[in-house]
């Protein structure tokens, strides 16, 4: 059984069936809603970073450095981490996928801006993306769950390309910096996932949303699982 734990904002830990611990968009110490600080993370094998904004990347280098986890992201983003002493990096780009031991990871398009937190040179400026994961099934089973972490993005028609290919969608609903609830419902119509977990809301005043109201708007289009920081969804 795999487990997805929300740490607030867009930060999740995925405990995959093969035993890998995978963190997506690590932001803990400065995250006002996080359930844990960086120091509480004991083991990580992979860190997936959708883009370089501080609220998705601020703890990536510290955690990669301490745990030895492999950092996965766009070429420019992980190259920047390389200049900060991170040796285990895996560079990808939008539309490309790669088989890791826990499953296949493909970077998806996102419409959003991009700088890299900590880069004073501007050399590593990059675009933002998301991740589509096809996880390896537990031993003896076939299939494998498909996860989509949209990163920070507007509603984009490219999401329709994921239709029927997503079991669990992690979608921003905060509005202001990303799509809001209304557009997230349209995203669900395009993607048709089984389960939706809202993210990127209630971290700051400007992205306050009522997740129960969002779930009502989604209606029977998908099952909305509302997590609170520290809570997990098992699948
Ligand atoms: Ni961002
Ligand atoms: Mn963000």
Short mmCIF file of C-alpha atoms and ligand atoms in Angstrom, two decimals:
data_model
loop_
_atom_site.label_atom_id
_atom_site.label_comp_id
_atom_site.label_asym_id
_atom_site.label_seq_id
_atom_site.Cartn_x
_atom_site.Cartn_y
_atom_site.Cartn_z
CA UNK A 1 0.00 0.00 0.00
CA UNK A 2 1.40 3.37 -1.03
CA UNK A 3 0.91 6.45 1.11
CA UNK A 4 0.75 10.12 0.26
CA UNK A 5 1.24 12.55 3.14
CA UNK A 6 0.47 16.24 2.76
CA UNK A 7 2.74 18.73 4.54
CA UNK A 8 0.73 21.80 3.56
CA UNK A 9 0.93 23.92 0.41
CA UNK A 10 2.23 21.73 -2.46
CA UNK A 11 4.57 19.56 -0.40
CA UNK A 12 3.85 15.83 -0.22
CA UNK A 13 5.77 12.74 0.81
CA UNK A 14 5.01 9.67 -1.25
CA UNK A 15 5.90 6.36 0.36
CA UNK A 16 5.88 4.13 -2.69
CA UNK A 17 5.24 0.40 -2.78
CA UNK A 18 8.89 -0.37 -3.56
CA UNK A 19 9.93 1.34 -0.32
CA UNK A 20 11.13 4.58 -1.88
CA UNK A 21 10.44 7.82 -0.01
CA UNK A 22 9.71 10.57 -2.52
CA UNK A 23 9.10 14.19 -1.56
CA UNK A 24 7.43 16.55 -4.01
CA UNK A 25 7.97 20.33 -3.75
CA UNK A 26 9.78 20.43 -0.40
CA UNK A 27 8.86 23.48 1.65
CA UNK A 28 8.72 22.93 5.38
CA UNK A 29 10.70 25.31 7.58
CA UNK A 30 9.17 28.56 6.29
CA UNK A 31 5.84 26.99 5.39
CA UNK A 32 3.35 28.42 7.91
CA UNK A 33 1.07 25.39 7.59
CA UNK A 34 3.65 22.58 7.57
CA UNK A 35 3.22 19.78 10.10
CA UNK A 36 6.96 19.12 10.34
CA UNK A 37 10.23 20.95 9.91
CA UNK A 38 13.09 19.84 7.71
CA UNK A 39 14.87 18.23 10.66
CA UNK A 40 12.02 15.75 11.13
CA UNK A 41 12.63 14.22 7.71
CA UNK A 42 14.77 11.17 8.35
CA UNK A 43 15.02 9.50 4.98
CA UNK A 44 14.36 10.54 1.39
CA UNK A 45 15.33 8.75 -1.80
CA UNK A 46 14.00 11.22 -4.34
CA UNK A 47 12.99 14.88 -4.35
CA UNK A 48 10.80 16.08 -7.21
CA UNK A 49 10.73 19.84 -7.77
CA UNK A 50 8.10 21.35 -10.06
CA UNK A 51 9.83 24.74 -10.23
CA UNK A 52 12.25 26.96 -8.37
CA UNK A 53 9.95 29.32 -6.46
CA UNK A 54 10.78 29.31 -2.76
CA UNK A 55 7.42 27.84 -1.73
CA UNK A 56 8.29 24.69 -3.73
CA UNK A 57 12.06 24.59 -3.54
CA UNK A 58 13.36 26.37 -0.43
CA UNK A 59 14.21 23.14 1.42
CA UNK A 60 15.18 21.03 -1.59
CA UNK A 61 18.91 21.63 -1.41
CA UNK A 62 19.10 21.23 2.36
CA UNK A 63 17.15 17.97 2.28
CA UNK A 64 19.02 16.57 -0.72
CA UNK A 65 22.30 17.42 0.94
CA UNK A 66 21.40 15.74 4.23
CA UNK A 67 19.55 12.68 2.92
CA UNK A 68 21.48 12.04 -0.30
CA UNK A 69 18.18 11.94 -2.19
CA UNK A 70 18.26 12.31 -5.95
CA UNK A 71 16.82 15.65 -7.03
CA UNK A 72 14.57 15.45 -10.08
CA UNK A 73 13.42 18.48 -12.05
CA UNK A 74 14.08 20.56 -15.13
CA UNK A 75 17.63 20.68 -16.41
CA UNK A 76 18.21 24.25 -15.20
CA UNK A 77 16.75 23.66 -11.76
CA UNK A 78 18.80 20.59 -10.93
CA UNK A 79 21.90 22.12 -12.54
CA UNK A 80 21.56 24.97 -10.06
CA UNK A 81 21.39 22.43 -7.24
CA UNK A 82 24.55 20.90 -8.71
CA UNK A 83 26.36 24.22 -8.25
CA UNK A 84 25.31 24.06 -4.57
CA UNK A 85 27.01 20.72 -4.03
CA UNK A 86 24.11 18.36 -4.76
CA UNK A 87 25.66 15.38 -6.51
CA UNK A 88 22.62 13.19 -7.04
CA UNK A 89 20.63 15.02 -9.66
CA UNK A 90 18.45 13.84 -12.53
CA UNK A 91 17.72 16.45 -15.18
CA UNK A 92 14.54 16.22 -17.23
CA UNK A 93 12.33 18.55 -19.19
CA UNK A 94 8.67 19.12 -19.97
CA UNK A 95 7.18 16.23 -21.93
CA UNK A 96 9.99 13.84 -21.08
CA UNK A 97 9.76 10.87 -18.78
CA UNK A 98 12.16 8.49 -17.09
CA UNK A 99 11.88 5.17 -15.26
CA UNK A 100 12.97 5.42 -11.64
CA UNK A 101 12.87 2.49 -9.26
CA UNK A 102 9.49 3.54 -7.82
CA UNK A 103 7.92 4.17 -11.22
CA UNK A 104 7.87 6.30 -14.33
CA UNK A 105 8.01 10.07 -13.92
CA UNK A 106 7.06 12.47 -16.69
CA UNK A 107 7.20 16.25 -16.48
CA UNK A 108 4.00 17.95 -17.55
CA UNK A 109 3.43 21.47 -18.83
CA UNK A 110 2.38 24.22 -16.44
CA UNK A 111 1.67 27.83 -17.22
CA UNK A 112 3.41 29.83 -14.51
CA UNK A 113 6.47 32.04 -14.07
CA UNK A 114 9.85 30.83 -12.90
CA UNK A 115 12.88 31.95 -10.99
CA UNK A 116 15.09 29.78 -8.82
CA UNK A 117 15.14 30.55 -5.13
CA UNK A 118 18.74 31.20 -4.13
CA UNK A 119 20.05 31.91 -7.62
CA UNK A 120 21.49 35.42 -7.63
CA UNK A 121 22.94 35.07 -11.12
CA UNK A 122 19.69 34.53 -13.04
CA UNK A 123 21.58 31.97 -15.15
CA UNK A 124 19.30 29.14 -14.11
CA UNK A 125 15.95 30.81 -14.71
CA UNK A 126 13.57 28.13 -15.79
CA UNK A 127 9.98 27.38 -16.60
CA UNK A 128 7.61 25.63 -14.27
CA UNK A 129 6.19 22.15 -14.71
CA UNK A 130 4.25 19.43 -12.99
CA UNK A 131 4.70 15.68 -12.61
CA UNK A 132 2.80 12.66 -13.87
CA UNK A 133 3.82 9.49 -12.05
CA UNK A 134 3.00 5.94 -13.05
CA UNK A 135 3.93 4.04 -9.93
CA UNK A 136 5.16 0.47 -9.93
CA UNK A 137 2.44 -1.80 -8.57
CA UNK A 138 3.04 -3.83 -5.41
CA UNK A 139 4.81 -7.14 -6.02
CA UNK A 140 2.50 -9.67 -7.61
CA UNK A 141 0.06 -7.04 -8.88
CA UNK A 142 -0.29 -5.41 -12.27
CA UNK A 143 -1.22 -1.91 -13.23
CA UNK A 144 0.08 0.69 -10.85
CA UNK A 145 -1.51 3.96 -9.78
CA UNK A 146 -1.12 7.13 -11.78
CA UNK A 147 -0.59 10.39 -9.91
CA UNK A 148 -0.62 13.90 -11.27
CA UNK A 149 0.94 16.74 -9.24
CA UNK A 150 0.07 19.80 -11.29
CA UNK A 151 2.64 22.10 -9.67
CA UNK A 152 1.73 25.77 -9.90
CA UNK A 153 -0.32 26.35 -12.99
CA UNK A 154 -3.20 28.08 -14.64
CA UNK A 155 -5.94 25.99 -16.13
CA UNK A 156 -4.46 24.83 -19.43
CA UNK A 157 -6.10 22.85 -22.19
CA UNK A 158 -3.04 20.54 -22.21
CA UNK A 159 -4.56 18.93 -19.13
CA UNK A 160 -7.08 17.27 -21.45
CA UNK A 161 -4.22 15.11 -22.73
CA UNK A 162 -4.18 13.43 -19.31
CA UNK A 163 -7.80 12.32 -19.61
CA UNK A 164 -8.19 8.74 -18.42
CA UNK A 165 -4.55 8.56 -17.36
CA UNK A 166 -4.83 9.85 -13.79
CA UNK A 167 -6.05 8.01 -10.70
CA UNK A 168 -5.13 10.69 -8.16
CA UNK A 169 -4.83 14.36 -9.12
CA UNK A 170 -3.15 16.89 -6.81
CA UNK A 171 -4.50 20.22 -7.98
CA UNK A 172 -3.92 23.79 -6.77
CA UNK A 173 -7.15 25.56 -5.80
CA UNK A 174 -5.80 28.67 -4.07
CA UNK A 175 -6.42 31.19 -6.87
CA UNK A 176 -4.27 34.35 -7.21
CA UNK A 177 -0.96 32.52 -7.95
CA UNK A 178 -2.51 29.43 -9.56
CA UNK A 179 -5.89 28.32 -10.76
CA UNK A 180 -8.71 28.73 -8.27
CA UNK A 181 -11.60 26.41 -7.40
CA UNK A 182 -13.67 27.18 -10.48
CA UNK A 183 -10.83 26.43 -12.89
CA UNK A 184 -9.81 23.39 -10.84
CA UNK A 185 -13.29 21.98 -11.44
CA UNK A 186 -12.79 22.54 -15.16
CA UNK A 187 -9.41 20.78 -14.88
CA UNK A 188 -11.19 17.81 -13.29
CA UNK A 189 -13.67 17.74 -16.16
CA UNK A 190 -10.74 17.58 -18.58
CA UNK A 191 -8.63 15.03 -16.68
CA UNK A 192 -11.40 12.85 -15.23
CA UNK A 193 -9.36 11.52 -12.29
CA UNK A 194 -10.83 9.17 -9.72
CA UNK A 195 -9.56 11.10 -6.70
CA UNK A 196 -8.63 14.77 -6.28
CA UNK A 197 -6.56 16.16 -3.44
CA UNK A 198 -6.60 19.98 -3.31
CA UNK A 199 -3.36 21.82 -2.56
CA UNK A 200 -1.77 25.30 -2.67
CA UNK A 201 -4.49 26.93 -0.55
CA UNK A 202 -4.83 28.48 2.95
CA UNK A 203 -1.08 28.96 3.26
CA UNK A 204 -1.36 32.74 2.91
CA UNK A 205 -4.27 35.17 3.29
CA UNK A 206 -4.39 35.72 -0.44
CA UNK A 207 -5.02 32.04 -1.21
CA UNK A 208 -7.73 31.33 1.38
CA UNK A 209 -10.26 28.79 0.11
CA UNK A 210 -12.90 26.54 1.62
CA UNK A 211 -12.01 22.99 0.56
CA UNK A 212 -15.48 21.70 1.54
CA UNK A 213 -17.04 24.22 -0.80
CA UNK A 214 -14.61 23.06 -3.49
CA UNK A 215 -15.68 19.45 -2.91
CA UNK A 216 -19.33 20.49 -3.30
CA UNK A 217 -18.51 22.18 -6.60
CA UNK A 218 -16.73 19.05 -7.83
CA UNK A 219 -19.82 17.03 -7.00
CA UNK A 220 -19.82 13.57 -8.53
CA UNK A 221 -17.07 14.34 -11.06
CA UNK A 222 -14.46 12.86 -8.70
CA UNK A 223 -13.90 11.91 -5.08
CA UNK A 224 -12.35 14.88 -3.29
CA UNK A 225 -10.03 13.87 -0.45
CA UNK A 226 -9.38 16.85 1.81
CA UNK A 227 -6.21 16.39 3.79
CA UNK A 228 -4.91 18.53 6.62
CA UNK A 229 -1.14 18.92 7.05
CA UNK A 230 0.34 15.71 8.44
CA UNK A 231 -2.56 13.55 7.22
CA UNK A 232 -2.11 10.80 4.65
CA UNK A 233 -4.07 9.18 1.88
CA UNK A 234 -3.36 5.48 1.31
CA UNK A 235 -3.96 3.76 -1.98
NI1 LIG B 1 5.31 29.22 -8.07
MN1 LIG B 2 3.57 28.27 -5.41
#
